Amino acid sequence: MLSINTYRYLYLGKPLANVTFKIYGTISMGQAFNFLSDFKLGYYMKFPPKSMFIAQLAGTIVGSTVHFGTTWWLLASIDKICNTALLPKGSQMDMTWSRYFLHVSIIWGVVGPQRMFTKDGIYPQMNWFFLIGFLAPVPVRLLSRKYPEKKWIKLIHMPMILGGPLGMPYAKAVHYMSWEAVGIFFNYYVYRRFKQWHINISTEQCRFCQAKEKMESYGEDEVPKSKSLQKHQTSIDLNEDEEVDDNPIEEVRLTVPITDDPSLPALTFRTWVLGIISCCLLAFMNQFFGYRQNNLFVGSVSAQILVLPIGQLMAATLTSKQIRVPLTKWSFSLNPGPFNIKEHVLITIFASSGASGVAGVAIITIVKAFYHRQMNPVAAMLLVQTTQLMGYGWAGLFRKYLVDSPYMWWPGNLVQVSLFRALNENEKRARGGLTRLQFFLIVFISSFAYYIVPGYLFPSISALSFVCWIWKDSITAQKLGSGLQGLGIGSFGLDWSTVAGFLGSPLATPFFVIANILVGFFLFLYVLIPIAYWSNTYEAGRFPLFSPHTFDSKGQPYNITRILNNKAFEFDKVGYDNYSKLYLSVMFAFIYGMNFAFLMASITHVALFDGK
């Protein structure tokens, strides 16, 4: 957000220049967190940095190339791909998600923040959110210092609260309501009443009792303290050759193994073949289906499950003969031995590099599909590659702080670690219990079977609302009760895609995170937005309650062609003055305000709680 403001004043009225800088300056940071997640997975699985670097770099280049090729092919082969009125009947290719970048280019590039968030625009009051965010963490810090014995005060996380509603407007109220309900039930009630069951479901960890008995040797309230990454202190008397899991995070101790077999080969022929194929397939499918109205995302977990039998088949059938690379001293074996867990992890990391979105293709999309201008394919390809590699570079810079530190734990990675162990480790079933693999298969088959109900038999249960059923003819009731276009009071969904499709799985999210997001969501959607909407702030009644689109003063979709100089492709001030200022729905306007507050709160929070 800060980078867009900066660039806006350097290049006035140039939409593509500003959006390009957004990709380089902010979206690449989002890509970095995808890479950091894979770094952390490799860290948990005891991978040497060199193997991780090679796999991620190769996967990034291959995946971004396939994303670019798929985008270029779709834009060239499907006529009127972005125009729903001209597309063939029943076509899903309306580029719903890509329209977000179109509106970003209009708000920040064409019109610009000066005509939006200053006295020349409609929303100058949004700048007060910078101050609100800057001051928000201060009371929490003061209370935590005054009452150090109350540990729950430090769990009040103002950046999470202010950032809680930022999944909107693409995540609707029903998505938040369902996500919060499942998360609170599972991570609070189930965790407290049925802790073993909670561990089994969230990480497929069926040896919780054994691990718990081992950890009880630390004492009920004690956790070994880590002074550095290399040196740990513990009060336990041990033999010199006995290994101790002294990770400060309980969930990590219960899930991540402390042993490693460095003799296992990782970058094998099987890894390269299956990894690149998985990367290409997921990149193609996610880019192709990403242009659909109901986009479909295929995650790396799919590859994680499917490549295991293929890898084992290759290990059973391929020859172990050494193959020499011509004109070099290099040689490799097609079959270095049994298919092992390290190969499995690296293949999944390859797949993850392809499954992750490539933000650079959004610029190509809006240039060719919405602005109807030509773009050099070489320049477009370089744009895609450089944005991805810049994100990879950011990930490398932050690795020391977000990966190597044992206090920086990634809950989503723990689920993957446990699944890897369930699929690759031999486990003896306890009497009356289940192994991790058996438990995984039961959950997998049950989930697949249940999806038939909301996916095909009764799609309507994906979003239900009692308020809309009772007062079906009331417009006000629709605004209050609709989970997709309103405030979502009394709405819920019985489809897992409703729960996790936009906000991720709540099963792998710690309860204190869910609680903070719930507070932010409630204050935003049920306090701030109703007051603003029904008091007609910013002429809110003229526009939809839930919308990420841009509008003119008459409530119609903003006609960007009326404020653009087609020849120079720059902002036309005369056309803008004769047309209309740019309006947003009241919810979308305040989302920008919350973004401003979230940015400043993050800086203040780190300075107060982690600064030295």
Coordinates of C-alpha atoms in Angstrom, one line a residue:
M1 CA 0.0 0.0 0.0
L2 CA 2.8 2.4 0.9
S3 CA 4.7 1.5 -2.3
I4 CA 1.7 2.2 -4.4
N5 CA 1.2 5.7 -2.9
T6 CA 4.9 6.4 -3.5
Y7 CA 4.9 5.4 -7.1
R8 CA 1.6 7.1 -7.7
Y9 CA 3.3 10.5 -7.2
L10 CA 6.3 9.6 -9.3
Y11 CA 4.2 8.5 -12.3
L12 CA 1.0 10.4 -12.4
G13 CA -1.9 8.9 -14.3
K14 CA -0.1 5.9 -15.6
P15 CA -2.2 2.8 -14.8
L16 CA 0.1 0.1 -16.0
A17 CA 3.2 1.6 -14.4
N18 CA 1.5 1.8 -11.1
V19 CA 0.1 -1.7 -11.2
T20 CA 3.4 -3.1 -12.3
F21 CA 5.0 -1.5 -9.3
K22 CA 2.3 -3.0 -7.1
I23 CA 3.3 -6.4 -8.4
Y24 CA 7.0 -5.7 -7.8
G25 CA 6.6 -3.8 -4.5
T26 CA 3.8 -5.6 -2.7
I27 CA 2.5 -8.7 -4.4
S28 CA 6.1 -10.1 -4.6
M29 CA 6.1 -10.0 -0.8
G30 CA 3.0 -12.2 -0.8
Q31 CA 4.8 -14.6 -3.1
A32 CA 7.7 -14.5 -0.6
F33 CA 5.5 -15.9 2.1
N34 CA 4.6 -18.9 -0.1
F35 CA 8.2 -19.6 -0.6
L36 CA 8.9 -19.1 3.1
S37 CA 6.2 -21.7 3.9
D38 CA 8.1 -24.2 1.7
F39 CA 11.4 -23.2 3.4
K40 CA 9.8 -24.0 6.8
L41 CA 8.6 -27.3 5.5
G42 CA 12.1 -28.2 4.5
Y43 CA 13.4 -26.9 7.9
Y44 CA 11.0 -29.3 9.7
M45 CA 12.0 -32.2 7.5
K46 CA 15.8 -31.6 8.0
F47 CA 16.6 -30.6 4.5
P48 CA 20.0 -29.1 3.6
P49 CA 19.6 -25.5 2.2
K50 CA 21.3 -26.4 -1.1
S51 CA 18.6 -29.0 -2.0
M52 CA 15.8 -26.7 -1.1
F53 CA 17.3 -23.9 -3.1
I54 CA 17.7 -26.0 -6.2
A55 CA 14.2 -27.4 -6.0
Q56 CA 12.5 -24.1 -5.3
L57 CA 14.4 -22.2 -7.9
A58 CA 13.7 -24.8 -10.6
G59 CA 10.1 -25.1 -9.6
T60 CA 9.6 -21.3 -9.6
I61 CA 11.0 -20.9 -13.1
V62 CA 9.1 -23.9 -14.5
G63 CA 5.8 -23.0 -12.7
S64 CA 5.9 -19.3 -13.8
T65 CA 6.6 -20.3 -17.4
V66 CA 3.6 -22.6 -17.5
H67 CA 1.4 -19.9 -15.8
F68 CA 2.5 -17.4 -18.5
G69 CA 2.0 -19.9 -21.4
T70 CA -1.5 -20.8 -20.1
T71 CA -2.5 -17.2 -19.8
W72 CA -1.2 -16.2 -23.2
W73 CA -2.9 -19.2 -24.8
L74 CA -6.3 -18.4 -23.2
L75 CA -6.2 -14.8 -24.0
A76 CA -5.4 -15.6 -27.7
S77 CA -7.8 -18.5 -28.1
I78 CA -11.0 -17.4 -26.3
D79 CA -12.6 -14.4 -28.0
K80 CA -14.3 -11.9 -25.6
I81 CA -12.9 -13.8 -22.6
C82 CA -13.7 -11.0 -20.2
N83 CA -17.1 -10.0 -21.6
T84 CA -19.8 -12.1 -20.0
A85 CA -22.5 -10.6 -22.4
L86 CA -20.6 -11.8 -25.5
L87 CA -19.2 -15.1 -24.2
P88 CA -21.0 -18.3 -25.3
K89 CA -24.0 -19.3 -23.1
G90 CA -22.9 -21.2 -20.0
S91 CA -19.2 -20.1 -20.3
Q92 CA -17.5 -19.7 -17.0
M93 CA -14.5 -17.7 -18.4
D94 CA -15.4 -14.3 -17.1
M95 CA -12.1 -13.6 -15.2
T96 CA -13.8 -12.8 -11.9
W97 CA -10.5 -12.8 -10.0
S98 CA -8.6 -10.8 -12.6
R99 CA -11.2 -8.0 -12.3
Y100 CA -9.7 -7.2 -8.9
F101 CA -6.5 -6.0 -10.6
L102 CA -8.5 -4.0 -13.1
H103 CA -10.1 -2.1 -10.3
V104 CA -6.8 -1.7 -8.5
S105 CA -5.3 -0.2 -11.7
I106 CA -8.3 2.2 -11.9
I107 CA -8.1 3.2 -8.2
W108 CA -4.4 3.5 -7.8
G109 CA -3.2 3.9 -11.3
V110 CA -5.6 5.9 -13.4
V111 CA -7.4 8.1 -10.8
G112 CA -4.8 7.7 -8.1
P113 CA -4.9 8.2 -4.3
Q114 CA -4.7 12.0 -4.6
R115 CA -8.2 12.0 -6.2
M116 CA -9.4 9.4 -3.8
F117 CA -8.0 9.9 -0.3
T118 CA -7.4 13.7 -0.2
K119 CA -9.7 16.7 -0.2
D120 CA -10.0 16.3 -3.9
G121 CA -11.6 12.9 -3.6
I122 CA -14.5 11.3 -1.7
Y123 CA -12.6 9.5 1.0
P124 CA -10.1 11.8 2.8
Q125 CA -11.2 10.5 6.2
M126 CA -9.7 7.1 5.5
N127 CA -6.3 8.7 6.3
W128 CA -7.3 8.8 10.0
F129 CA -6.9 5.0 10.0
F130 CA -3.2 5.4 9.7
L131 CA -3.2 7.1 13.1
I132 CA -5.7 4.6 14.5
G133 CA -3.4 1.7 13.5
F134 CA -0.3 3.4 14.8
L135 CA -1.8 3.9 18.3
A136 CA -3.8 0.7 18.5
P137 CA -1.1 -1.6 19.9
V138 CA 0.0 0.9 22.6
P139 CA -2.8 0.2 25.2
V140 CA -2.2 -3.5 24.8
R141 CA 1.5 -3.1 25.5
L142 CA 0.9 -0.8 28.5
L143 CA -1.6 -3.3 30.0
S144 CA 0.8 -6.3 29.4
R145 CA 3.5 -4.4 31.3
K146 CA 1.2 -3.4 34.2
Y147 CA -0.3 -6.9 34.6
P148 CA 2.5 -9.3 33.5
E149 CA 0.8 -12.2 35.3
K150 CA -2.1 -12.0 32.9
K151 CA -0.7 -13.9 30.0
W152 CA -3.9 -13.5 27.9
I153 CA -3.3 -9.8 27.4
K154 CA -0.3 -10.4 25.2
L155 CA -2.6 -12.6 23.0
I156 CA -4.5 -9.5 22.0
H157 CA -3.0 -8.8 18.7
M158 CA -4.1 -5.6 17.1
P159 CA -2.6 -6.2 13.6
M160 CA -4.7 -9.4 13.5
I161 CA -7.8 -7.6 14.7
L162 CA -7.4 -4.8 12.2
G163 CA -6.4 -7.2 9.5
G164 CA -9.2 -9.7 10.3
P165 CA -11.7 -8.4 7.7
L166 CA -9.2 -7.8 4.9
G167 CA -10.3 -11.0 3.2
M168 CA -13.4 -9.1 2.1
P169 CA -15.1 -8.4 -0.2
Y170 CA -14.0 -11.6 -2.0
A171 CA -14.5 -13.6 1.2
K172 CA -18.2 -13.1 2.1
A173 CA -19.9 -13.0 5.5
V174 CA -20.9 -16.7 5.2
H175 CA -17.3 -17.7 4.6
Y176 CA -16.2 -15.8 7.8
M177 CA -19.1 -17.1 9.9
S178 CA -18.6 -20.7 8.8
W179 CA -14.8 -20.5 9.3
E180 CA -15.1 -18.9 12.7
A181 CA -17.7 -21.5 13.9
V182 CA -15.6 -24.5 12.8
G183 CA -12.4 -22.9 14.2
I184 CA -13.8 -22.1 17.6
F185 CA -15.6 -25.4 18.0
F186 CA -12.5 -27.4 17.0
N187 CA -9.7 -25.4 18.5
Y188 CA -11.3 -24.4 21.7
Y189 CA -14.0 -26.9 22.7
V190 CA -12.5 -30.1 21.1
Y191 CA -9.0 -29.1 22.1
R192 CA -10.0 -28.7 25.8
R193 CA -12.4 -31.7 26.1
F194 CA -10.9 -34.2 23.6
K195 CA -7.3 -33.2 23.2
Q196 CA -6.2 -36.5 21.7
W197 CA -9.0 -36.4 19.1
H198 CA -8.0 -32.8 18.3
I199 CA -4.4 -33.8 17.6
N200 CA -5.6 -36.7 15.5
I201 CA -7.8 -34.6 13.3
S202 CA -5.6 -31.5 12.9
T203 CA -2.3 -33.4 12.2
E204 CA -3.3 -37.1 11.9
Q205 CA -1.1 -37.6 14.9
C206 CA -2.3 -40.9 16.4
R207 CA 0.6 -41.3 18.8
F208 CA -0.3 -38.3 20.9
C209 CA -0.5 -40.2 24.2
Q210 CA 3.0 -41.7 23.7
A211 CA 4.4 -38.3 22.7
K212 CA 2.6 -36.7 25.6
E213 CA 4.1 -39.1 28.1
K214 CA 7.6 -38.3 26.8
M215 CA 6.9 -34.5 27.1
E216 CA 5.6 -34.8 30.6
S217 CA 9.2 -35.2 31.7
Y218 CA 9.6 -31.5 31.2
G219 CA 7.0 -30.8 33.9
E220 CA 3.4 -29.6 33.6
D221 CA 4.1 -25.9 33.1
E222 CA 7.7 -25.9 31.9
V223 CA 9.0 -25.7 28.4
P224 CA 12.8 -25.8 27.7
K225 CA 14.0 -22.3 26.8
S226 CA 15.9 -21.7 23.6
K227 CA 18.6 -19.1 23.9
S228 CA 19.8 -19.4 20.3
L229 CA 19.5 -21.5 17.2
Q230 CA 22.5 -23.6 18.1
K231 CA 22.4 -23.8 21.9
H232 CA 19.5 -24.9 24.1
Q233 CA 19.2 -25.2 27.8
T234 CA 17.4 -27.9 29.6
S235 CA 17.1 -29.1 33.2
I236 CA 16.8 -32.8 32.3
D237 CA 19.7 -35.2 33.0
L238 CA 20.5 -37.1 29.9
N239 CA 23.1 -39.3 28.5
E240 CA 25.4 -37.6 26.0
D241 CA 24.1 -39.6 23.1
E242 CA 20.4 -39.2 23.9
E243 CA 18.5 -36.7 21.7
V244 CA 15.9 -34.3 23.2
D245 CA 13.2 -32.4 21.5
D246 CA 13.5 -29.0 23.1
N247 CA 11.5 -27.0 20.6
P248 CA 9.6 -24.3 22.6
I249 CA 6.3 -24.9 20.7
E250 CA 4.3 -27.9 22.0
E251 CA 2.5 -28.5 18.6
V252 CA 5.9 -28.7 16.9
R253 CA 7.3 -31.2 19.5
L254 CA 4.3 -33.4 19.0
T255 CA 4.4 -33.5 15.2
V256 CA 7.9 -32.9 13.9
P257 CA 10.5 -35.7 14.2
I258 CA 13.8 -35.0 15.9
T259 CA 15.7 -37.7 14.0
D260 CA 17.1 -37.5 10.5
D261 CA 18.8 -39.9 8.1
P262 CA 21.3 -37.8 6.1
S263 CA 22.1 -40.8 3.9
L264 CA 18.7 -40.7 2.1
P265 CA 19.0 -39.3 -1.5
A266 CA 16.9 -36.3 -2.2
L267 CA 17.5 -34.7 -5.6
T268 CA 17.1 -38.0 -7.6
F269 CA 15.9 -38.8 -11.1
R270 CA 12.5 -39.6 -9.6
T271 CA 12.4 -36.2 -7.8
W272 CA 13.1 -34.3 -11.0
V273 CA 10.7 -36.2 -13.2
L274 CA 7.7 -36.3 -10.8
G275 CA 8.5 -32.8 -9.4
I276 CA 8.5 -31.1 -12.8
I277 CA 5.5 -33.0 -14.0
S278 CA 3.5 -32.1 -10.8
C279 CA 4.7 -28.5 -11.1
C280 CA 3.5 -28.2 -14.7
L281 CA 0.2 -29.9 -14.1
L282 CA -0.8 -27.8 -11.1
A283 CA 0.4 -24.6 -12.7
F284 CA -1.7 -25.2 -15.8
M285 CA -4.9 -26.3 -13.9
N286 CA -4.8 -23.4 -11.4
Q287 CA -4.2 -20.8 -14.1
F288 CA -6.8 -22.3 -16.4
F289 CA -9.5 -22.6 -13.7
G290 CA -8.5 -19.3 -12.1
Y291 CA -10.3 -17.5 -15.0
R292 CA -13.6 -19.2 -14.2
Q293 CA -16.4 -17.5 -12.4
N294 CA -16.2 -20.2 -9.7
N295 CA -12.5 -20.7 -9.7
L296 CA -11.0 -24.0 -8.6
F297 CA -7.7 -24.3 -6.8
V298 CA -5.7 -27.6 -6.8
G299 CA -3.2 -27.5 -4.0
S300 CA 0.1 -29.3 -3.6
V301 CA -1.5 -31.8 -1.2
S302 CA -3.0 -33.5 -4.3
A303 CA 0.4 -34.1 -5.7
Q304 CA 1.6 -35.1 -2.2
I305 CA -0.9 -38.0 -2.2
L306 CA -0.7 -39.0 -5.9
V307 CA 3.1 -39.1 -6.4
L308 CA 3.7 -41.6 -3.6
P309 CA 2.4 -44.7 -5.4
I310 CA 4.0 -43.5 -8.7
G311 CA 7.3 -43.0 -6.9
Q312 CA 7.1 -46.5 -5.4
L313 CA 6.3 -47.9 -8.8
M314 CA 9.3 -46.3 -10.3
A315 CA 11.5 -47.6 -7.5
A316 CA 10.2 -51.1 -8.2
T317 CA 10.6 -51.1 -12.0
L318 CA 13.4 -48.7 -13.1
T319 CA 17.0 -50.0 -13.5
S320 CA 19.6 -48.9 -11.0
K321 CA 22.3 -48.6 -13.8
Q322 CA 24.3 -45.4 -13.7
I323 CA 23.6 -43.0 -16.6
R324 CA 26.4 -40.7 -17.6
V325 CA 25.7 -37.1 -18.8
P326 CA 27.4 -36.5 -22.2
L327 CA 30.4 -34.1 -22.2
T328 CA 30.5 -33.9 -18.4
K329 CA 31.7 -35.9 -15.4
W330 CA 28.2 -36.1 -14.0
S331 CA 26.3 -39.4 -13.7
F332 CA 23.1 -40.4 -12.0
S333 CA 21.0 -43.5 -11.3
L334 CA 17.5 -43.9 -12.5
N335 CA 16.8 -45.9 -9.3
P336 CA 19.0 -45.0 -6.3
G337 CA 16.9 -47.2 -4.0
P338 CA 13.5 -47.3 -2.3
F339 CA 11.4 -44.2 -2.7
N340 CA 11.9 -42.2 0.4
I341 CA 10.4 -39.3 2.4
K342 CA 12.9 -36.7 1.3
E343 CA 12.1 -37.3 -2.4
H344 CA 8.5 -37.1 -1.5
V345 CA 8.9 -33.8 0.2
L346 CA 11.0 -32.2 -2.6
I347 CA 8.4 -33.3 -5.2
T348 CA 5.7 -31.7 -3.1
I349 CA 7.8 -28.5 -3.0
F350 CA 8.1 -28.6 -6.7
A351 CA 4.3 -28.9 -6.9
S352 CA 3.8 -26.1 -4.5
S353 CA 5.9 -23.8 -6.7
G354 CA 3.5 -24.5 -9.6
A355 CA 0.3 -24.4 -7.5
S356 CA 1.1 -20.9 -6.1
G357 CA -0.4 -18.1 -8.1
V358 CA 1.7 -15.9 -10.3
A359 CA 0.6 -12.3 -9.8
G360 CA 2.5 -11.0 -12.9
V361 CA 0.0 -12.6 -15.2
A362 CA -2.6 -10.3 -13.9
I363 CA -0.9 -7.4 -15.7
I364 CA -0.9 -9.3 -18.9
T365 CA -4.6 -10.1 -18.4
I366 CA -5.8 -6.6 -17.8
V367 CA -3.6 -5.2 -20.6
K368 CA -4.9 -7.6 -23.3
A369 CA -8.4 -8.5 -22.0
F370 CA -9.7 -5.3 -20.4
Y371 CA -7.6 -2.4 -21.9
H372 CA -7.4 -4.2 -25.3
R373 CA -3.8 -3.3 -26.0
Q374 CA -0.9 -5.4 -27.4
M375 CA 2.0 -6.6 -25.3
N376 CA 5.3 -8.0 -26.4
P377 CA 5.5 -11.7 -25.3
V378 CA 9.2 -11.5 -24.4
A379 CA 8.5 -8.5 -22.1
A380 CA 5.5 -10.3 -20.7
M381 CA 7.5 -13.4 -20.0
L382 CA 10.3 -11.4 -18.3
L383 CA 7.7 -9.6 -16.2
V384 CA 6.3 -12.9 -14.9
Q385 CA 9.7 -14.4 -14.2
T386 CA 11.1 -11.3 -12.4
T387 CA 8.2 -10.9 -10.1
Q388 CA 8.4 -14.5 -9.0
L389 CA 12.2 -14.4 -8.6
M390 CA 12.0 -11.2 -6.6
G391 CA 9.6 -12.9 -4.2
Y392 CA 12.0 -15.7 -3.9
G393 CA 14.8 -13.2 -3.1
W394 CA 12.6 -11.6 -0.4
A395 CA 12.1 -15.1 1.1
G396 CA 15.8 -15.6 1.3
L397 CA 16.3 -12.3 3.1
F398 CA 13.7 -13.2 5.7
R399 CA 14.7 -16.8 6.1
K400 CA 16.8 -16.1 9.2
Y401 CA 13.9 -14.5 11.1
L402 CA 10.9 -16.5 9.9
V403 CA 12.3 -19.9 9.2
D404 CA 15.4 -20.6 11.3
S405 CA 13.9 -19.4 14.5
P406 CA 12.2 -22.2 16.5
Y407 CA 9.7 -19.7 17.8
M408 CA 8.4 -19.0 14.3
W409 CA 6.2 -22.0 13.8
W410 CA 3.9 -22.4 10.8
P411 CA 0.7 -24.4 11.8
G412 CA -0.1 -25.3 8.2
N413 CA 3.2 -27.0 7.7
L414 CA 2.6 -29.2 10.7
V415 CA -0.3 -30.8 8.9
Q416 CA 1.9 -31.5 5.9
V417 CA 4.6 -32.9 8.1
S418 CA 2.2 -35.3 9.8
L419 CA 0.8 -36.4 6.5
F420 CA 4.3 -37.1 5.2
R421 CA 5.0 -39.2 8.2
A422 CA 1.6 -41.0 7.9
L423 CA 2.3 -41.9 4.3
N424 CA 6.0 -42.9 4.6
E425 CA 6.6 -44.2 8.1
N426 CA 5.8 -47.7 9.3
E427 CA 3.6 -47.5 12.4
K428 CA 2.3 -50.3 14.6
R429 CA -1.3 -49.9 15.4
A430 CA -2.1 -49.6 19.1
R431 CA -4.8 -51.9 20.5
G432 CA -8.1 -50.3 19.9
G433 CA -6.6 -47.4 18.0
L434 CA -5.6 -46.3 14.5
T435 CA -2.4 -45.6 12.7
R436 CA -1.9 -42.2 11.2
L437 CA -2.3 -43.6 7.7
Q438 CA -5.6 -45.4 8.6
F439 CA -6.9 -42.3 10.2
F440 CA -6.0 -40.2 7.1
L441 CA -7.7 -42.7 4.8
I442 CA -10.9 -42.6 6.8
V443 CA -11.0 -38.8 6.8
F444 CA -10.0 -38.6 3.1
I445 CA -12.7 -41.1 2.0
S446 CA -15.3 -39.5 4.2
S447 CA -14.5 -36.0 3.0
F448 CA -14.6 -37.1 -0.6
A449 CA -18.0 -38.9 -0.1
Y450 CA -19.5 -35.9 1.7
Y451 CA -18.5 -33.5 -1.0
I452 CA -21.0 -35.1 -3.4
V453 CA -23.8 -33.6 -1.3
P454 CA -23.0 -29.9 -1.6
G455 CA -21.1 -30.3 -4.8
Y456 CA -23.8 -32.0 -6.9
L457 CA -26.9 -33.1 -4.9
F458 CA -27.7 -30.0 -2.9
P459 CA -25.5 -27.0 -3.9
S460 CA -27.8 -24.7 -2.0
I461 CA -26.4 -25.8 1.4
S462 CA -23.1 -24.1 0.5
A463 CA -24.7 -20.8 1.8
L464 CA -27.8 -20.9 4.0
S465 CA -29.5 -18.0 5.8
F466 CA -32.5 -18.3 8.2
V467 CA -33.1 -14.5 8.0
C468 CA -33.6 -14.6 4.3
W469 CA -35.9 -17.6 4.5
I470 CA -38.2 -16.0 7.1
W471 CA -38.4 -12.6 5.5
K472 CA -37.9 -13.5 1.9
D473 CA -39.6 -10.4 0.5
S474 CA -37.8 -7.9 2.6
I475 CA -34.9 -6.0 1.1
T476 CA -33.6 -5.0 4.5
A477 CA -33.7 -8.6 5.6
Q478 CA -31.7 -9.6 2.6
K479 CA -29.1 -7.0 3.4
L480 CA -28.9 -8.2 7.0
G481 CA -29.1 -12.0 6.4
S482 CA -27.6 -12.7 3.0
G483 CA -24.3 -14.5 3.5
L484 CA -23.1 -13.6 0.0
Q485 CA -24.3 -10.1 -0.5
G486 CA -25.2 -8.9 3.0
L487 CA -24.1 -8.9 6.6
G488 CA -24.6 -12.6 6.9
I489 CA -26.6 -12.6 10.2
G490 CA -27.8 -16.2 10.8
S491 CA -26.0 -17.5 7.7
F492 CA -23.8 -20.6 7.5
G493 CA -22.5 -23.1 5.1
L494 CA -22.3 -26.9 5.1
D495 CA -19.7 -27.1 2.4
W496 CA -16.0 -27.3 3.2
S497 CA -15.2 -25.0 0.3
T498 CA -17.3 -22.4 2.1
V499 CA -15.4 -22.9 5.3
A500 CA -11.9 -23.0 3.9
G501 CA -12.1 -21.8 0.3
F502 CA -11.1 -18.2 1.0
L503 CA -9.6 -18.1 4.5
G504 CA -7.8 -21.4 4.6
S505 CA -8.4 -24.3 6.9
P506 CA -9.4 -23.3 10.5
L507 CA -8.2 -26.7 11.8
A508 CA -4.6 -25.6 11.4
T509 CA -5.1 -22.1 12.8
P510 CA -4.4 -21.5 16.5
F511 CA -7.4 -20.5 18.6
F512 CA -5.9 -17.1 19.7
V513 CA -5.6 -16.2 16.0
I514 CA -9.2 -17.2 15.3
A515 CA -10.4 -15.2 18.3
N516 CA -8.5 -12.0 17.2
I517 CA -9.9 -12.3 13.7
L518 CA -13.4 -12.8 15.1
V519 CA -13.1 -9.6 17.1
G520 CA -12.0 -7.7 14.0
F521 CA -14.6 -9.2 11.8
F522 CA -17.4 -8.5 14.3
L523 CA -16.4 -4.9 14.9
F524 CA -16.0 -4.2 11.2
L525 CA -19.1 -6.0 9.8
Y526 CA -21.6 -5.6 12.6
V527 CA -20.6 -2.2 14.1
L528 CA -18.7 0.0 11.6
I529 CA -20.4 -1.0 8.3
P530 CA -24.0 -0.9 9.5
I531 CA -23.5 2.5 11.0
A532 CA -21.8 3.8 7.9
Y533 CA -24.3 2.2 5.5
W534 CA -27.6 3.2 7.2
S535 CA -26.3 6.7 7.9
N536 CA -25.6 7.0 4.2
T537 CA -22.0 7.8 4.7
Y538 CA -20.3 8.4 1.3
E539 CA -23.8 8.0 -0.3
A540 CA -23.6 4.4 0.6
G541 CA -27.3 3.6 -0.3
R542 CA -26.6 4.3 -3.9
F543 CA -24.2 1.4 -4.2
P544 CA -24.2 -2.3 -3.3
L545 CA -23.4 -3.2 0.3
F546 CA -20.9 -5.9 -0.8
S547 CA -18.9 -5.0 -3.9
P548 CA -15.3 -4.7 -4.9
H549 CA -16.2 -2.8 -8.0
T550 CA -15.9 0.9 -8.9
F551 CA -18.8 3.2 -9.6
D552 CA -19.7 6.6 -10.9
S553 CA -21.9 9.2 -9.2
K554 CA -25.0 7.7 -10.6
G555 CA -24.3 4.2 -9.1
Q556 CA -23.3 2.7 -12.5
P557 CA -20.1 0.8 -13.2
Y558 CA -17.3 3.2 -13.7
N559 CA -16.6 3.7 -17.5
I560 CA -12.8 3.8 -17.5
T561 CA -12.6 4.6 -21.2
R562 CA -14.1 8.1 -20.5
I563 CA -11.1 9.1 -18.4
L564 CA -8.3 7.6 -20.4
N565 CA -6.4 9.1 -23.3
N566 CA -6.4 6.1 -25.7
K567 CA -3.5 7.3 -27.7
A568 CA -1.0 7.9 -24.8
F569 CA -2.8 5.5 -22.5
E570 CA -2.7 8.1 -19.7
F571 CA -5.2 9.8 -17.4
D572 CA -7.4 12.4 -19.1
K573 CA -8.2 15.1 -16.6
V574 CA -10.7 16.9 -18.8
G575 CA -12.6 13.7 -19.4
Y576 CA -12.5 13.0 -15.6
D577 CA -13.9 16.4 -14.8
N578 CA -16.7 16.0 -17.3
Y579 CA -17.6 12.5 -16.1
S580 CA -17.6 11.6 -12.4
K581 CA -15.4 11.1 -9.4
L582 CA -14.7 7.5 -8.5
Y583 CA -16.9 5.9 -5.9
L584 CA -16.6 2.6 -4.0
S585 CA -19.1 0.6 -1.9
V586 CA -19.0 1.7 1.7
M587 CA -17.6 -1.7 2.7
F588 CA -14.8 -1.5 0.1
A589 CA -13.9 2.0 1.1
F590 CA -13.5 1.0 4.7
I591 CA -11.5 -2.0 3.7
Y592 CA -8.9 0.4 2.4
G593 CA -9.1 2.2 5.7
M594 CA -8.5 -1.1 7.6
N595 CA -5.6 -1.7 5.3
F596 CA -4.0 1.6 6.3
A597 CA -4.6 0.8 10.0
F598 CA -3.2 -2.8 9.6
L599 CA 0.0 -1.5 8.0
M600 CA 0.7 1.0 10.8
A601 CA -0.4 -1.4 13.6
S602 CA 2.1 -4.0 12.3
I603 CA 5.0 -1.6 12.5
T604 CA 4.0 -0.4 16.0
H605 CA 3.3 -3.9 17.3
V606 CA 6.8 -5.2 16.2
A607 CA 8.5 -2.1 17.7
L608 CA 6.7 -2.4 21.0
F609 CA 6.7 -6.2 21.5
D610 CA 9.8 -7.3 19.7
G611 CA 12.0 -4.2 19.5
K612 CA 15.2 -4.2 21.7

